[in-house]
């Protein structure tokens, strides 16, 4: 089987609400602030009976700040999470498909703006070999 392992989608949800309606816009009264967020990630074409490392990192893509305003950019340590994903039996030609919810329980948001969540998929046997990555975006505003 060729390298068909893919992250099909990454969808953000509020950390406090039911996971039926994606949330692409978050509002806060002050910055910096903290956000709990859940991402649903879908994968397709995974090899049957294999182990993968799946991670997600959230960093600002574009921040909107006033002149003279200062803040500390996140370093990614509190804005990332990684997990192992084990597949079971599946079709050897099309692979295993599925989805998982990844929870970032405490993410620091320094300012309003556009944020990018990037998901990475690695084969556990070759941890430095990136199989695929995908990204999504959400906005953070002042209430």
GROMACS .gro file of C-alpha atoms in nm:
model
  143
    1UNK     CA    1   0.000   0.000   0.000
    2UNK     CA    2   0.129   0.347  -0.088
    3UNK     CA    3   0.156   0.629   0.162
    4UNK     CA    4  -0.216   0.712   0.170
    5UNK     CA    5  -0.219   0.808   0.538
    6UNK     CA    6  -0.383   1.150   0.560
    7UNK     CA    7  -0.535   1.387   0.810
    8UNK     CA    8  -0.865   1.445   0.637
    9UNK     CA    9  -0.985   1.733   0.854
   10UNK     CA   10  -0.928   1.932   1.174
   11UNK     CA   11  -1.235   2.104   1.319
   12UNK     CA   12  -1.236   2.328   1.629
   13UNK     CA   13  -1.511   2.312   1.892
   14UNK     CA   14  -1.558   2.502   2.215
   15UNK     CA   15  -1.419   2.308   2.509
   16UNK     CA   16  -1.746   2.346   2.701
   17UNK     CA   17  -2.010   2.267   2.441
   18UNK     CA   18  -2.142   1.962   2.263
   19UNK     CA   19  -1.935   1.859   1.962
   20UNK     CA   20  -2.206   1.898   1.703
   21UNK     CA   21  -2.146   2.253   1.578
   22UNK     CA   22  -1.792   2.369   1.489
   23UNK     CA   23  -1.682   2.693   1.650
   24UNK     CA   24  -1.466   2.917   1.433
   25UNK     CA   25  -1.488   3.240   1.633
   26UNK     CA   26  -1.410   3.297   2.003
   27UNK     CA   27  -1.469   3.620   2.200
   28UNK     CA   28  -1.303   3.741   2.522
   29UNK     CA   29  -1.322   4.054   2.737
   30UNK     CA   30  -0.947   4.088   2.800
   31UNK     CA   31  -0.614   3.960   2.675
   32UNK     CA   32  -0.406   3.763   2.745
   33UNK     CA   33  -0.657   3.493   2.826
   34UNK     CA   34  -0.685   3.116   2.829
   35UNK     CA   35  -0.900   2.898   2.607
   36UNK     CA   36  -1.009   2.537   2.635
   37UNK     CA   37  -1.063   2.396   2.289
   38UNK     CA   38  -1.140   2.057   2.141
   39UNK     CA   39  -1.038   1.958   1.790
   40UNK     CA   40  -1.200   1.672   1.603
   41UNK     CA   41  -0.946   1.519   1.367
   42UNK     CA   42  -1.032   1.275   1.090
   43UNK     CA   43  -0.783   1.038   0.934
   44UNK     CA   44  -0.808   0.820   0.625
   45UNK     CA   45  -0.586   0.555   0.466
   46UNK     CA   46  -0.412   0.444   0.787
   47UNK     CA   47  -0.247   0.102   0.775
   48UNK     CA   48  -0.432  -0.174   0.962
   49UNK     CA   49  -0.283  -0.290   1.294
   50UNK     CA   50  -0.040   0.002   1.316
   51UNK     CA   51   0.052   0.272   1.566
   52UNK     CA   52   0.070   0.640   1.479
   53UNK     CA   53   0.171   0.956   1.662
   54UNK     CA   54  -0.081   1.233   1.613
   55UNK     CA   55  -0.011   1.585   1.734
   56UNK     CA   56  -0.163   1.929   1.705
   57UNK     CA   57  -0.007   2.270   1.763
   58UNK     CA   58  -0.185   2.606   1.776
   59UNK     CA   59   0.002   2.928   1.703
   60UNK     CA   60  -0.102   3.277   1.597
   61UNK     CA   61  -0.120   3.326   1.220
   62UNK     CA   62  -0.194   3.699   1.239
   63UNK     CA   63  -0.242   3.910   1.551
   64UNK     CA   64  -0.423   4.242   1.572
   65UNK     CA   65  -0.266   4.464   1.836
   66UNK     CA   66  -0.256   4.836   1.904
   67UNK     CA   67   0.064   5.030   1.852
   68UNK     CA   68   0.273   5.020   2.169
   69UNK     CA   69   0.085   4.718   2.307
   70UNK     CA   70   0.315   4.443   2.428
   71UNK     CA   71   0.257   4.073   2.476
   72UNK     CA   72   0.449   3.748   2.478
   73UNK     CA   73   0.404   3.516   2.184
   74UNK     CA   74   0.319   3.158   2.277
   75UNK     CA   75   0.610   2.918   2.245
   76UNK     CA   76   0.389   2.623   2.154
   77UNK     CA   77   0.449   2.426   2.474
   78UNK     CA   78   0.107   2.501   2.624
   79UNK     CA   79  -0.059   2.514   2.285
   80UNK     CA   80   0.022   2.163   2.171
   81UNK     CA   81  -0.073   1.805   2.249
   82UNK     CA   82   0.036   1.465   2.116
   83UNK     CA   83  -0.112   1.119   2.140
   84UNK     CA   84  -0.070   0.767   2.010
   85UNK     CA   85  -0.330   0.623   1.778
   86UNK     CA   86  -0.359   0.247   1.729
   87UNK     CA   87  -0.551   0.104   1.434
   88UNK     CA   88  -0.729  -0.229   1.426
   89UNK     CA   89  -0.809  -0.457   1.136
   90UNK     CA   90  -0.918  -0.282   0.820
   91UNK     CA   91  -0.920  -0.303   0.445
   92UNK     CA   92  -0.557  -0.348   0.331
   93UNK     CA   93  -0.627  -0.158   0.008
   94UNK     CA   94  -0.814   0.147   0.138
   95UNK     CA   95  -0.681   0.143   0.494
   96UNK     CA   96  -0.844   0.238   0.820
   97UNK     CA   97  -1.046   0.557   0.857
   98UNK     CA   98  -1.170   0.724   1.172
   99UNK     CA   99  -1.175   1.029   1.388
  100UNK     CA  100  -1.055   1.132   1.731
  101UNK     CA  101  -1.121   1.426   1.962
  102UNK     CA  102  -0.806   1.604   2.079
  103UNK     CA  103  -0.849   1.831   2.381
  104UNK     CA  104  -0.631   2.130   2.459
  105UNK     CA  105  -0.755   2.207   2.809
  106UNK     CA  106  -0.546   2.519   2.863
  107UNK     CA  107  -0.422   2.728   2.575
  108UNK     CA  108  -0.283   3.080   2.622
  109UNK     CA  109  -0.424   3.341   2.384
  110UNK     CA  110  -0.207   3.657   2.386
  111UNK     CA  111  -0.420   3.883   2.163
  112UNK     CA  112  -0.708   3.896   1.920
  113UNK     CA  113  -0.640   3.764   1.572
  114UNK     CA  114  -0.629   3.466   1.342
  115UNK     CA  115  -0.493   3.139   1.484
  116UNK     CA  116  -0.375   2.829   1.300
  117UNK     CA  117  -0.408   2.474   1.432
  118UNK     CA  118  -0.172   2.235   1.254
  119UNK     CA  119  -0.208   1.860   1.289
  120UNK     CA  120   0.083   1.624   1.224
  121UNK     CA  121   0.069   1.251   1.157
  122UNK     CA  122   0.378   1.034   1.210
  123UNK     CA  123   0.439   0.661   1.185
  124UNK     CA  124   0.536   0.545   1.534
  125UNK     CA  125   0.812   0.324   1.386
  126UNK     CA  126   0.965   0.625   1.205
  127UNK     CA  127   0.897   0.918   1.442
  128UNK     CA  128   1.093   1.171   1.233
  129UNK     CA  129   0.905   1.086   0.912
  130UNK     CA  130   0.606   1.315   0.874
  131UNK     CA  131   0.335   1.125   0.688
  132UNK     CA  132   0.096   1.416   0.652
  133UNK     CA  133  -0.007   1.748   0.800
  134UNK     CA  134  -0.321   1.953   0.773
  135UNK     CA  135  -0.438   2.279   0.925
  136UNK     CA  136  -0.743   2.481   1.015
  137UNK     CA  137  -0.798   2.837   1.127
  138UNK     CA  138  -1.014   3.016   1.382
  139UNK     CA  139  -1.045   3.376   1.498
  140UNK     CA  140  -1.031   3.532   1.842
  141UNK     CA  141  -1.201   3.868   1.902
  142UNK     CA  142  -1.254   4.125   2.173
  143UNK     CA  143  -1.608   4.105   2.314
   0.00000   0.00000   0.00000
